[in-house]
């Protein structure tokens, strides 16, 4: 007889997994009962007969009773084995119901993907990634919520989005992240603007003191620019999307600082002119983000993988 401590350990609520046979062993016992042969049961479950015999012996040692009488004519359950088999049937049936429920949860999770992304990523990178995702998951319904980096964080933390993308210098509290790409901000003006004819790079101090067409507070672009320059002049115009900032710059309203990703066509067609700047680096990381401790799964994990490809 074991010590008091051992007896308490054997009866501790958390120790049931050590006292109850695993599902594989229970399924094997049920197959033996149904087929009347250990060898036939082993073949049905795709294991060798020695492995099946070993599993039955291990279960008998674990329970402390003989379960199967083996003879040249086949395998017969003992009285204890018949009783355990009855219990095993109920356990396996409950496990099948559990598995069906878990599968239903996975199907529901995989049927939709809610993405929140800051403007530059939403407009210039995500469309390609989502097309690639759709090729592999045509039945997954994808919704995209575009906003600034602060809004992306709010949606993730409130459970409104499964995966987010931001452009700022820091990761908002409560989120984990992975760098998926690198980006550069550039100063652009309309061809008629005086800066378009400069022969020397624009000093960082002059850029900082000039009213610019800017995104709203909370945007990753503005955060990077403000931090790099140590402060900004009062905005010339404050707009809520990259497209709106770009359109205002093209119209000649004033200079703007935009992602290089956003202005390729305008630069190629000379609707905008890039203005070199000296004394400041305007590089930034683009990041995928998700709530801390909740690693992306299902379609969110696949989308994250596509961004790194």
JSON list of C-alpha atoms in Angstrom, two decimals, residues 57-291:
[
{"chain": "A", "resi": 57, "resn": "UNK", "atom": "CA", "xyz": [-1.03, -5.17, -21.78]},
{"chain": "A", "resi": 58, "resn": "UNK", "atom": "CA", "xyz": [-0.18, -1.58, -20.92]},
{"chain": "A", "resi": 59, "resn": "UNK", "atom": "CA", "xyz": [-3.86, -0.79, -20.43]},
{"chain": "A", "resi": 60, "resn": "UNK", "atom": "CA", "xyz": [-4.31, -3.84, -18.21]},
{"chain": "A", "resi": 61, "resn": "UNK", "atom": "CA", "xyz": [-1.37, -2.75, -16.04]},
{"chain": "A", "resi": 62, "resn": "UNK", "atom": "CA", "xyz": [-2.77, 0.77, -15.85]},
{"chain": "A", "resi": 63, "resn": "UNK", "atom": "CA", "xyz": [-6.24, -0.39, -14.77]},
{"chain": "A", "resi": 64, "resn": "UNK", "atom": "CA", "xyz": [-5.01, -3.30, -12.65]},
{"chain": "A", "resi": 65, "resn": "UNK", "atom": "CA", "xyz": [-7.36, -5.87, -14.23]},
{"chain": "A", "resi": 66, "resn": "UNK", "atom": "CA", "xyz": [-7.20, -8.39, -17.10]},
{"chain": "A", "resi": 67, "resn": "UNK", "atom": "CA", "xyz": [-9.22, -7.25, -20.08]},
{"chain": "A", "resi": 68, "resn": "UNK", "atom": "CA", "xyz": [-8.65, -9.82, -22.85]},
{"chain": "A", "resi": 69, "resn": "UNK", "atom": "CA", "xyz": [-8.21, -13.61, -22.82]},
{"chain": "A", "resi": 70, "resn": "UNK", "atom": "CA", "xyz": [-6.01, -14.60, -25.77]},
{"chain": "A", "resi": 71, "resn": "UNK", "atom": "CA", "xyz": [-6.21, -18.07, -27.35]},
{"chain": "A", "resi": 72, "resn": "UNK", "atom": "CA", "xyz": [-5.49, -19.72, -30.72]},
{"chain": "A", "resi": 73, "resn": "UNK", "atom": "CA", "xyz": [-9.22, -19.30, -31.51]},
{"chain": "A", "resi": 74, "resn": "UNK", "atom": "CA", "xyz": [-9.09, -15.52, -31.03]},
{"chain": "A", "resi": 75, "resn": "UNK", "atom": "CA", "xyz": [-9.42, -12.93, -28.31]},
{"chain": "A", "resi": 76, "resn": "UNK", "atom": "CA", "xyz": [-12.29, -12.85, -25.80]},
{"chain": "A", "resi": 77, "resn": "UNK", "atom": "CA", "xyz": [-13.09, -10.11, -23.34]},
{"chain": "A", "resi": 78, "resn": "UNK", "atom": "CA", "xyz": [-13.00, -10.96, -19.66]},
{"chain": "A", "resi": 79, "resn": "UNK", "atom": "CA", "xyz": [-15.93, -9.92, -17.50]},
{"chain": "A", "resi": 80, "resn": "UNK", "atom": "CA", "xyz": [-13.93, -6.85, -16.45]},
{"chain": "A", "resi": 81, "resn": "UNK", "atom": "CA", "xyz": [-13.01, -6.26, -20.09]},
{"chain": "A", "resi": 82, "resn": "UNK", "atom": "CA", "xyz": [-16.68, -6.27, -21.12]},
{"chain": "A", "resi": 83, "resn": "UNK", "atom": "CA", "xyz": [-17.48, -3.70, -18.44]},
{"chain": "A", "resi": 84, "resn": "UNK", "atom": "CA", "xyz": [-14.53, -1.49, -19.41]},
{"chain": "A", "resi": 85, "resn": "UNK", "atom": "CA", "xyz": [-15.54, -1.83, -23.07]},
{"chain": "A", "resi": 86, "resn": "UNK", "atom": "CA", "xyz": [-19.00, -0.48, -22.24]},
{"chain": "A", "resi": 87, "resn": "UNK", "atom": "CA", "xyz": [-17.45, 2.52, -20.53]},
{"chain": "A", "resi": 88, "resn": "UNK", "atom": "CA", "xyz": [-14.95, 2.92, -23.37]},
{"chain": "A", "resi": 89, "resn": "UNK", "atom": "CA", "xyz": [-17.78, 3.16, -25.90]},
{"chain": "A", "resi": 90, "resn": "UNK", "atom": "CA", "xyz": [-19.26, 6.11, -24.06]},
{"chain": "A", "resi": 91, "resn": "UNK", "atom": "CA", "xyz": [-15.87, 7.84, -23.75]},
{"chain": "A", "resi": 92, "resn": "UNK", "atom": "CA", "xyz": [-15.07, 7.37, -27.44]},
{"chain": "A", "resi": 93, "resn": "UNK", "atom": "CA", "xyz": [-18.53, 8.59, -28.45]},
{"chain": "A", "resi": 94, "resn": "UNK", "atom": "CA", "xyz": [-18.04, 11.71, -26.32]},
{"chain": "A", "resi": 95, "resn": "UNK", "atom": "CA", "xyz": [-14.62, 12.21, -27.91]},
{"chain": "A", "resi": 96, "resn": "UNK", "atom": "CA", "xyz": [-16.19, 11.99, -31.38]},
{"chain": "A", "resi": 97, "resn": "UNK", "atom": "CA", "xyz": [-18.73, 14.65, -30.40]},
{"chain": "A", "resi": 98, "resn": "UNK", "atom": "CA", "xyz": [-15.87, 16.78, -29.06]},
{"chain": "A", "resi": 99, "resn": "UNK", "atom": "CA", "xyz": [-13.95, 16.34, -32.32]},
{"chain": "A", "resi": 100, "resn": "UNK", "atom": "CA", "xyz": [-17.01, 17.24, -34.41]},
{"chain": "A", "resi": 101, "resn": "UNK", "atom": "CA", "xyz": [-17.53, 20.38, -32.33]},
{"chain": "A", "resi": 102, "resn": "UNK", "atom": "CA", "xyz": [-13.88, 21.39, -32.64]},
{"chain": "A", "resi": 103, "resn": "UNK", "atom": "CA", "xyz": [-14.04, 20.83, -36.40]},
{"chain": "A", "resi": 104, "resn": "UNK", "atom": "CA", "xyz": [-17.14, 23.05, -36.58]},
{"chain": "A", "resi": 105, "resn": "UNK", "atom": "CA", "xyz": [-15.25, 25.77, -34.72]},
{"chain": "A", "resi": 106, "resn": "UNK", "atom": "CA", "xyz": [-12.36, 25.50, -37.18]},
{"chain": "A", "resi": 107, "resn": "UNK", "atom": "CA", "xyz": [-14.73, 25.69, -40.15]},
{"chain": "A", "resi": 108, "resn": "UNK", "atom": "CA", "xyz": [-16.39, 28.78, -38.67]},
{"chain": "A", "resi": 109, "resn": "UNK", "atom": "CA", "xyz": [-13.00, 30.38, -38.02]},
{"chain": "A", "resi": 110, "resn": "UNK", "atom": "CA", "xyz": [-11.78, 29.58, -41.52]},
{"chain": "A", "resi": 111, "resn": "UNK", "atom": "CA", "xyz": [-14.96, 30.87, -43.19]},
{"chain": "A", "resi": 112, "resn": "UNK", "atom": "CA", "xyz": [-14.02, 34.50, -42.58]},
{"chain": "A", "resi": 113, "resn": "UNK", "atom": "CA", "xyz": [-11.01, 36.74, -42.13]},
{"chain": "A", "resi": 114, "resn": "UNK", "atom": "CA", "xyz": [-11.21, 40.27, -40.77]},
{"chain": "A", "resi": 115, "resn": "UNK", "atom": "CA", "xyz": [-8.18, 42.40, -41.59]},
{"chain": "A", "resi": 116, "resn": "UNK", "atom": "CA", "xyz": [-7.43, 45.90, -40.30]},
{"chain": "A", "resi": 117, "resn": "UNK", "atom": "CA", "xyz": [-4.66, 47.85, -42.04]},
{"chain": "A", "resi": 118, "resn": "UNK", "atom": "CA", "xyz": [-3.22, 51.32, -42.08]},
{"chain": "A", "resi": 119, "resn": "UNK", "atom": "CA", "xyz": [-3.82, 53.25, -45.30]},
{"chain": "A", "resi": 120, "resn": "UNK", "atom": "CA", "xyz": [-0.62, 52.70, -47.26]},
{"chain": "A", "resi": 121, "resn": "UNK", "atom": "CA", "xyz": [-0.62, 48.95, -46.69]},
{"chain": "A", "resi": 122, "resn": "UNK", "atom": "CA", "xyz": [-4.37, 48.71, -47.33]},
{"chain": "A", "resi": 123, "resn": "UNK", "atom": "CA", "xyz": [-4.16, 50.58, -50.63]},
{"chain": "A", "resi": 124, "resn": "UNK", "atom": "CA", "xyz": [-0.86, 49.39, -52.10]},
{"chain": "A", "resi": 125, "resn": "UNK", "atom": "CA", "xyz": [0.12, 46.00, -50.63]},
{"chain": "A", "resi": 126, "resn": "UNK", "atom": "CA", "xyz": [-2.91, 44.16, -49.29]},
{"chain": "A", "resi": 127, "resn": "UNK", "atom": "CA", "xyz": [-4.80, 43.80, -52.59]},
{"chain": "A", "resi": 128, "resn": "UNK", "atom": "CA", "xyz": [-2.06, 41.56, -53.99]},
{"chain": "A", "resi": 129, "resn": "UNK", "atom": "CA", "xyz": [-1.78, 39.52, -50.80]},
{"chain": "A", "resi": 130, "resn": "UNK", "atom": "CA", "xyz": [-5.56, 39.02, -50.62]},
{"chain": "A", "resi": 131, "resn": "UNK", "atom": "CA", "xyz": [-5.72, 37.89, -54.24]},
{"chain": "A", "resi": 132, "resn": "UNK", "atom": "CA", "xyz": [-3.06, 35.28, -53.48]},
{"chain": "A", "resi": 133, "resn": "UNK", "atom": "CA", "xyz": [-4.98, 34.18, -50.37]},
{"chain": "A", "resi": 134, "resn": "UNK", "atom": "CA", "xyz": [-8.19, 33.84, -52.37]},
{"chain": "A", "resi": 135, "resn": "UNK", "atom": "CA", "xyz": [-6.47, 31.50, -54.81]},
{"chain": "A", "resi": 136, "resn": "UNK", "atom": "CA", "xyz": [-5.83, 29.05, -51.98]},
{"chain": "A", "resi": 137, "resn": "UNK", "atom": "CA", "xyz": [-8.96, 29.79, -49.93]},
{"chain": "A", "resi": 138, "resn": "UNK", "atom": "CA", "xyz": [-11.77, 30.72, -52.33]},
{"chain": "A", "resi": 139, "resn": "UNK", "atom": "CA", "xyz": [-14.45, 30.07, -49.69]},
{"chain": "A", "resi": 140, "resn": "UNK", "atom": "CA", "xyz": [-13.02, 32.41, -47.06]},
{"chain": "A", "resi": 141, "resn": "UNK", "atom": "CA", "xyz": [-14.90, 35.71, -46.87]},
{"chain": "A", "resi": 142, "resn": "UNK", "atom": "CA", "xyz": [-12.43, 38.55, -46.29]},
{"chain": "A", "resi": 143, "resn": "UNK", "atom": "CA", "xyz": [-13.32, 41.99, -44.93]},
{"chain": "A", "resi": 144, "resn": "UNK", "atom": "CA", "xyz": [-10.83, 44.86, -44.84]},
{"chain": "A", "resi": 145, "resn": "UNK", "atom": "CA", "xyz": [-11.04, 47.75, -42.41]},
{"chain": "A", "resi": 146, "resn": "UNK", "atom": "CA", "xyz": [-8.70, 50.59, -43.39]},
{"chain": "A", "resi": 147, "resn": "UNK", "atom": "CA", "xyz": [-7.65, 53.30, -40.95]},
{"chain": "A", "resi": 148, "resn": "UNK", "atom": "CA", "xyz": [-4.62, 54.76, -39.25]},
{"chain": "A", "resi": 149, "resn": "UNK", "atom": "CA", "xyz": [-2.29, 52.70, -37.08]},
{"chain": "A", "resi": 150, "resn": "UNK", "atom": "CA", "xyz": [-4.06, 53.71, -33.86]},
{"chain": "A", "resi": 151, "resn": "UNK", "atom": "CA", "xyz": [-7.42, 52.58, -35.26]},
{"chain": "A", "resi": 152, "resn": "UNK", "atom": "CA", "xyz": [-5.90, 49.23, -36.33]},
{"chain": "A", "resi": 153, "resn": "UNK", "atom": "CA", "xyz": [-4.74, 48.61, -32.76]},
{"chain": "A", "resi": 154, "resn": "UNK", "atom": "CA", "xyz": [-8.18, 49.46, -31.36]},
{"chain": "A", "resi": 155, "resn": "UNK", "atom": "CA", "xyz": [-9.90, 47.02, -33.71]},
{"chain": "A", "resi": 156, "resn": "UNK", "atom": "CA", "xyz": [-7.54, 44.19, -32.83]},
{"chain": "A", "resi": 157, "resn": "UNK", "atom": "CA", "xyz": [-7.82, 44.73, -29.10]},
{"chain": "A", "resi": 158, "resn": "UNK", "atom": "CA", "xyz": [-11.63, 44.95, -29.25]},
{"chain": "A", "resi": 159, "resn": "UNK", "atom": "CA", "xyz": [-11.89, 41.70, -31.23]},
{"chain": "A", "resi": 160, "resn": "UNK", "atom": "CA", "xyz": [-13.14, 43.40, -34.42]},
{"chain": "A", "resi": 161, "resn": "UNK", "atom": "CA", "xyz": [-10.18, 42.15, -36.49]},
{"chain": "A", "resi": 162, "resn": "UNK", "atom": "CA", "xyz": [-8.16, 38.92, -36.68]},
{"chain": "A", "resi": 163, "resn": "UNK", "atom": "CA", "xyz": [-4.94, 40.39, -38.11]},
{"chain": "A", "resi": 164, "resn": "UNK", "atom": "CA", "xyz": [-3.65, 43.93, -38.53]},
{"chain": "A", "resi": 165, "resn": "UNK", "atom": "CA", "xyz": [-0.95, 45.84, -40.40]},
{"chain": "A", "resi": 166, "resn": "UNK", "atom": "CA", "xyz": [0.67, 49.08, -39.23]},
{"chain": "A", "resi": 167, "resn": "UNK", "atom": "CA", "xyz": [3.36, 51.48, -40.39]},
{"chain": "A", "resi": 168, "resn": "UNK", "atom": "CA", "xyz": [4.46, 53.33, -37.24]},
{"chain": "A", "resi": 169, "resn": "UNK", "atom": "CA", "xyz": [7.77, 53.27, -35.39]},
{"chain": "A", "resi": 170, "resn": "UNK", "atom": "CA", "xyz": [6.42, 51.40, -32.37]},
{"chain": "A", "resi": 171, "resn": "UNK", "atom": "CA", "xyz": [4.08, 48.49, -31.73]},
{"chain": "A", "resi": 172, "resn": "UNK", "atom": "CA", "xyz": [0.93, 49.60, -29.86]},
{"chain": "A", "resi": 173, "resn": "UNK", "atom": "CA", "xyz": [0.61, 48.16, -26.31]},
{"chain": "A", "resi": 174, "resn": "UNK", "atom": "CA", "xyz": [-1.15, 44.81, -26.11]},
{"chain": "A", "resi": 175, "resn": "UNK", "atom": "CA", "xyz": [0.00, 43.64, -29.53]},
{"chain": "A", "resi": 176, "resn": "UNK", "atom": "CA", "xyz": [2.70, 41.28, -30.82]},
{"chain": "A", "resi": 177, "resn": "UNK", "atom": "CA", "xyz": [4.23, 41.94, -34.22]},
{"chain": "A", "resi": 178, "resn": "UNK", "atom": "CA", "xyz": [6.43, 40.75, -37.06]},
{"chain": "A", "resi": 179, "resn": "UNK", "atom": "CA", "xyz": [8.23, 42.94, -39.61]},
{"chain": "A", "resi": 180, "resn": "UNK", "atom": "CA", "xyz": [6.92, 42.04, -43.06]},
{"chain": "A", "resi": 181, "resn": "UNK", "atom": "CA", "xyz": [8.48, 44.74, -45.26]},
{"chain": "A", "resi": 182, "resn": "UNK", "atom": "CA", "xyz": [10.47, 47.98, -45.28]},
{"chain": "A", "resi": 183, "resn": "UNK", "atom": "CA", "xyz": [9.36, 51.32, -46.66]},
{"chain": "A", "resi": 184, "resn": "UNK", "atom": "CA", "xyz": [10.75, 54.78, -47.30]},
{"chain": "A", "resi": 185, "resn": "UNK", "atom": "CA", "xyz": [8.99, 58.11, -47.01]},
{"chain": "A", "resi": 186, "resn": "UNK", "atom": "CA", "xyz": [9.81, 60.71, -49.66]},
{"chain": "A", "resi": 187, "resn": "UNK", "atom": "CA", "xyz": [9.01, 64.39, -50.08]},
{"chain": "A", "resi": 188, "resn": "UNK", "atom": "CA", "xyz": [6.96, 65.14, -53.20]},
{"chain": "A", "resi": 189, "resn": "UNK", "atom": "CA", "xyz": [5.64, 68.30, -54.82]},
{"chain": "A", "resi": 190, "resn": "UNK", "atom": "CA", "xyz": [3.80, 69.25, -57.98]},
{"chain": "A", "resi": 191, "resn": "UNK", "atom": "CA", "xyz": [6.10, 70.18, -60.93]},
{"chain": "A", "resi": 192, "resn": "UNK", "atom": "CA", "xyz": [5.24, 73.87, -60.57]},
{"chain": "A", "resi": 193, "resn": "UNK", "atom": "CA", "xyz": [6.31, 74.04, -56.90]},
{"chain": "A", "resi": 194, "resn": "UNK", "atom": "CA", "xyz": [9.62, 75.88, -56.24]},
{"chain": "A", "resi": 195, "resn": "UNK", "atom": "CA", "xyz": [11.10, 72.78, -54.55]},
{"chain": "A", "resi": 196, "resn": "UNK", "atom": "CA", "xyz": [10.77, 70.88, -57.84]},
{"chain": "A", "resi": 197, "resn": "UNK", "atom": "CA", "xyz": [13.54, 73.08, -59.28]},
{"chain": "A", "resi": 198, "resn": "UNK", "atom": "CA", "xyz": [15.97, 72.81, -56.40]},
{"chain": "A", "resi": 199, "resn": "UNK", "atom": "CA", "xyz": [19.50, 71.81, -57.31]},
{"chain": "A", "resi": 200, "resn": "UNK", "atom": "CA", "xyz": [20.56, 70.94, -53.77]},
{"chain": "A", "resi": 201, "resn": "UNK", "atom": "CA", "xyz": [18.86, 68.59, -51.29]},
{"chain": "A", "resi": 202, "resn": "UNK", "atom": "CA", "xyz": [16.31, 70.12, -48.96]},
{"chain": "A", "resi": 203, "resn": "UNK", "atom": "CA", "xyz": [17.69, 70.56, -45.40]},
{"chain": "A", "resi": 204, "resn": "UNK", "atom": "CA", "xyz": [15.78, 68.62, -42.77]},
{"chain": "A", "resi": 205, "resn": "UNK", "atom": "CA", "xyz": [15.29, 71.80, -40.74]},
{"chain": "A", "resi": 206, "resn": "UNK", "atom": "CA", "xyz": [13.55, 73.52, -43.65]},
{"chain": "A", "resi": 207, "resn": "UNK", "atom": "CA", "xyz": [11.26, 70.51, -44.13]},
{"chain": "A", "resi": 208, "resn": "UNK", "atom": "CA", "xyz": [10.39, 70.56, -40.42]},
{"chain": "A", "resi": 209, "resn": "UNK", "atom": "CA", "xyz": [9.53, 74.27, -40.48]},
{"chain": "A", "resi": 210, "resn": "UNK", "atom": "CA", "xyz": [7.41, 74.12, -43.65]},
{"chain": "A", "resi": 211, "resn": "UNK", "atom": "CA", "xyz": [3.63, 73.58, -43.43]},
{"chain": "A", "resi": 212, "resn": "UNK", "atom": "CA", "xyz": [2.94, 70.26, -45.16]},
{"chain": "A", "resi": 213, "resn": "UNK", "atom": "CA", "xyz": [-0.03, 68.31, -46.40]},
{"chain": "A", "resi": 214, "resn": "UNK", "atom": "CA", "xyz": [-0.22, 65.70, -43.65]},
{"chain": "A", "resi": 215, "resn": "UNK", "atom": "CA", "xyz": [-2.16, 62.67, -42.55]},
{"chain": "A", "resi": 216, "resn": "UNK", "atom": "CA", "xyz": [-4.16, 62.96, -39.35]},
{"chain": "A", "resi": 217, "resn": "UNK", "atom": "CA", "xyz": [-2.65, 62.34, -35.90]},
{"chain": "A", "resi": 218, "resn": "UNK", "atom": "CA", "xyz": [-2.45, 58.61, -35.19]},
{"chain": "A", "resi": 219, "resn": "UNK", "atom": "CA", "xyz": [-1.19, 57.76, -38.66]},
{"chain": "A", "resi": 220, "resn": "UNK", "atom": "CA", "xyz": [2.06, 55.81, -38.91]},
{"chain": "A", "resi": 221, "resn": "UNK", "atom": "CA", "xyz": [3.38, 58.10, -41.66]},
{"chain": "A", "resi": 222, "resn": "UNK", "atom": "CA", "xyz": [2.93, 61.19, -39.53]},
{"chain": "A", "resi": 223, "resn": "UNK", "atom": "CA", "xyz": [4.47, 59.49, -36.48]},
{"chain": "A", "resi": 224, "resn": "UNK", "atom": "CA", "xyz": [7.60, 58.53, -38.42]},
{"chain": "A", "resi": 225, "resn": "UNK", "atom": "CA", "xyz": [7.95, 62.01, -39.91]},
{"chain": "A", "resi": 226, "resn": "UNK", "atom": "CA", "xyz": [7.36, 63.83, -36.63]},
{"chain": "A", "resi": 227, "resn": "UNK", "atom": "CA", "xyz": [9.89, 61.64, -34.79]},
{"chain": "A", "resi": 228, "resn": "UNK", "atom": "CA", "xyz": [12.54, 61.89, -37.52]},
{"chain": "A", "resi": 229, "resn": "UNK", "atom": "CA", "xyz": [12.33, 65.67, -37.71]},
{"chain": "A", "resi": 230, "resn": "UNK", "atom": "CA", "xyz": [11.90, 66.31, -33.99]},
{"chain": "A", "resi": 231, "resn": "UNK", "atom": "CA", "xyz": [8.60, 68.08, -34.56]},
{"chain": "A", "resi": 232, "resn": "UNK", "atom": "CA", "xyz": [6.55, 69.52, -37.41]},
{"chain": "A", "resi": 233, "resn": "UNK", "atom": "CA", "xyz": [5.15, 72.89, -38.37]},
{"chain": "A", "resi": 234, "resn": "UNK", "atom": "CA", "xyz": [1.39, 73.36, -38.20]},
{"chain": "A", "resi": 235, "resn": "UNK", "atom": "CA", "xyz": [-0.13, 71.34, -41.07]},
{"chain": "A", "resi": 236, "resn": "UNK", "atom": "CA", "xyz": [-1.02, 73.11, -44.28]},
{"chain": "A", "resi": 237, "resn": "UNK", "atom": "CA", "xyz": [-3.86, 70.60, -44.71]},
{"chain": "A", "resi": 238, "resn": "UNK", "atom": "CA", "xyz": [-4.68, 67.54, -42.60]},
{"chain": "A", "resi": 239, "resn": "UNK", "atom": "CA", "xyz": [-6.29, 64.62, -44.48]},
{"chain": "A", "resi": 240, "resn": "UNK", "atom": "CA", "xyz": [-7.41, 61.14, -43.51]},
{"chain": "A", "resi": 241, "resn": "UNK", "atom": "CA", "xyz": [-6.07, 59.00, -46.36]},
{"chain": "A", "resi": 242, "resn": "UNK", "atom": "CA", "xyz": [-2.94, 58.53, -48.43]},
{"chain": "A", "resi": 243, "resn": "UNK", "atom": "CA", "xyz": [-4.96, 58.98, -51.64]},
{"chain": "A", "resi": 244, "resn": "UNK", "atom": "CA", "xyz": [-6.31, 62.32, -50.45]},
{"chain": "A", "resi": 245, "resn": "UNK", "atom": "CA", "xyz": [-2.83, 63.58, -49.47]},
{"chain": "A", "resi": 246, "resn": "UNK", "atom": "CA", "xyz": [-1.48, 62.53, -52.85]},
{"chain": "A", "resi": 247, "resn": "UNK", "atom": "CA", "xyz": [-4.32, 64.21, -54.75]},
{"chain": "A", "resi": 248, "resn": "UNK", "atom": "CA", "xyz": [-3.77, 67.46, -52.84]},
{"chain": "A", "resi": 249, "resn": "UNK", "atom": "CA", "xyz": [-0.05, 67.38, -53.66]},
{"chain": "A", "resi": 250, "resn": "UNK", "atom": "CA", "xyz": [-0.74, 66.70, -57.36]},
{"chain": "A", "resi": 251, "resn": "UNK", "atom": "CA", "xyz": [-3.12, 69.66, -57.42]},
{"chain": "A", "resi": 252, "resn": "UNK", "atom": "CA", "xyz": [-0.29, 71.95, -56.30]},
{"chain": "A", "resi": 253, "resn": "UNK", "atom": "CA", "xyz": [-1.67, 72.61, -52.81]},
{"chain": "A", "resi": 254, "resn": "UNK", "atom": "CA", "xyz": [1.75, 72.12, -51.25]},
{"chain": "A", "resi": 255, "resn": "UNK", "atom": "CA", "xyz": [4.49, 69.60, -50.40]},
{"chain": "A", "resi": 256, "resn": "UNK", "atom": "CA", "xyz": [3.67, 66.21, -48.92]},
{"chain": "A", "resi": 257, "resn": "UNK", "atom": "CA", "xyz": [5.60, 63.30, -47.45]},
{"chain": "A", "resi": 258, "resn": "UNK", "atom": "CA", "xyz": [4.34, 59.95, -48.69]},
{"chain": "A", "resi": 259, "resn": "UNK", "atom": "CA", "xyz": [5.35, 56.31, -48.91]},
{"chain": "A", "resi": 260, "resn": "UNK", "atom": "CA", "xyz": [7.46, 55.48, -51.92]},
{"chain": "A", "resi": 261, "resn": "UNK", "atom": "CA", "xyz": [4.95, 52.69, -52.53]},
{"chain": "A", "resi": 262, "resn": "UNK", "atom": "CA", "xyz": [2.16, 55.21, -53.06]},
{"chain": "A", "resi": 263, "resn": "UNK", "atom": "CA", "xyz": [3.66, 57.57, -55.63]},
{"chain": "A", "resi": 264, "resn": "UNK", "atom": "CA", "xyz": [5.42, 55.39, -58.22]},
{"chain": "A", "resi": 265, "resn": "UNK", "atom": "CA", "xyz": [2.92, 56.12, -61.00]},
{"chain": "A", "resi": 266, "resn": "UNK", "atom": "CA", "xyz": [2.76, 59.85, -60.25]},
{"chain": "A", "resi": 267, "resn": "UNK", "atom": "CA", "xyz": [6.56, 60.14, -60.29]},
{"chain": "A", "resi": 268, "resn": "UNK", "atom": "CA", "xyz": [6.83, 58.17, -63.55]},
{"chain": "A", "resi": 269, "resn": "UNK", "atom": "CA", "xyz": [4.25, 60.42, -65.24]},
{"chain": "A", "resi": 270, "resn": "UNK", "atom": "CA", "xyz": [5.74, 63.61, -63.76]},
{"chain": "A", "resi": 271, "resn": "UNK", "atom": "CA", "xyz": [2.57, 64.55, -61.94]},
{"chain": "A", "resi": 272, "resn": "UNK", "atom": "CA", "xyz": [4.75, 64.68, -58.84]},
{"chain": "A", "resi": 273, "resn": "UNK", "atom": "CA", "xyz": [8.45, 65.38, -58.36]},
{"chain": "A", "resi": 274, "resn": "UNK", "atom": "CA", "xyz": [10.61, 63.82, -55.68]},
{"chain": "A", "resi": 275, "resn": "UNK", "atom": "CA", "xyz": [12.57, 66.30, -53.55]},
{"chain": "A", "resi": 276, "resn": "UNK", "atom": "CA", "xyz": [15.80, 64.89, -52.03]},
{"chain": "A", "resi": 277, "resn": "UNK", "atom": "CA", "xyz": [16.26, 65.65, -48.33]},
{"chain": "A", "resi": 278, "resn": "UNK", "atom": "CA", "xyz": [19.52, 65.73, -46.38]},
{"chain": "A", "resi": 279, "resn": "UNK", "atom": "CA", "xyz": [20.15, 65.23, -42.71]},
{"chain": "A", "resi": 280, "resn": "UNK", "atom": "CA", "xyz": [17.32, 62.82, -41.96]},
{"chain": "A", "resi": 281, "resn": "UNK", "atom": "CA", "xyz": [16.44, 59.19, -42.65]},
{"chain": "A", "resi": 282, "resn": "UNK", "atom": "CA", "xyz": [12.78, 58.55, -43.37]},
{"chain": "A", "resi": 283, "resn": "UNK", "atom": "CA", "xyz": [12.81, 54.74, -43.39]},
{"chain": "A", "resi": 284, "resn": "UNK", "atom": "CA", "xyz": [10.28, 52.62, -41.53]},
{"chain": "A", "resi": 285, "resn": "UNK", "atom": "CA", "xyz": [9.25, 49.02, -40.97]},
{"chain": "A", "resi": 286, "resn": "UNK", "atom": "CA", "xyz": [5.87, 47.71, -42.01]},
{"chain": "A", "resi": 287, "resn": "UNK", "atom": "CA", "xyz": [4.50, 45.25, -39.45]},
{"chain": "A", "resi": 288, "resn": "UNK", "atom": "CA", "xyz": [1.82, 42.63, -39.07]},
{"chain": "A", "resi": 289, "resn": "UNK", "atom": "CA", "xyz": [0.24, 42.85, -35.61]},
{"chain": "A", "resi": 290, "resn": "UNK", "atom": "CA", "xyz": [-2.09, 40.71, -33.50]},
{"chain": "A", "resi": 291, "resn": "UNK", "atom": "CA", "xyz": [-3.20, 40.60, -29.84]}
]
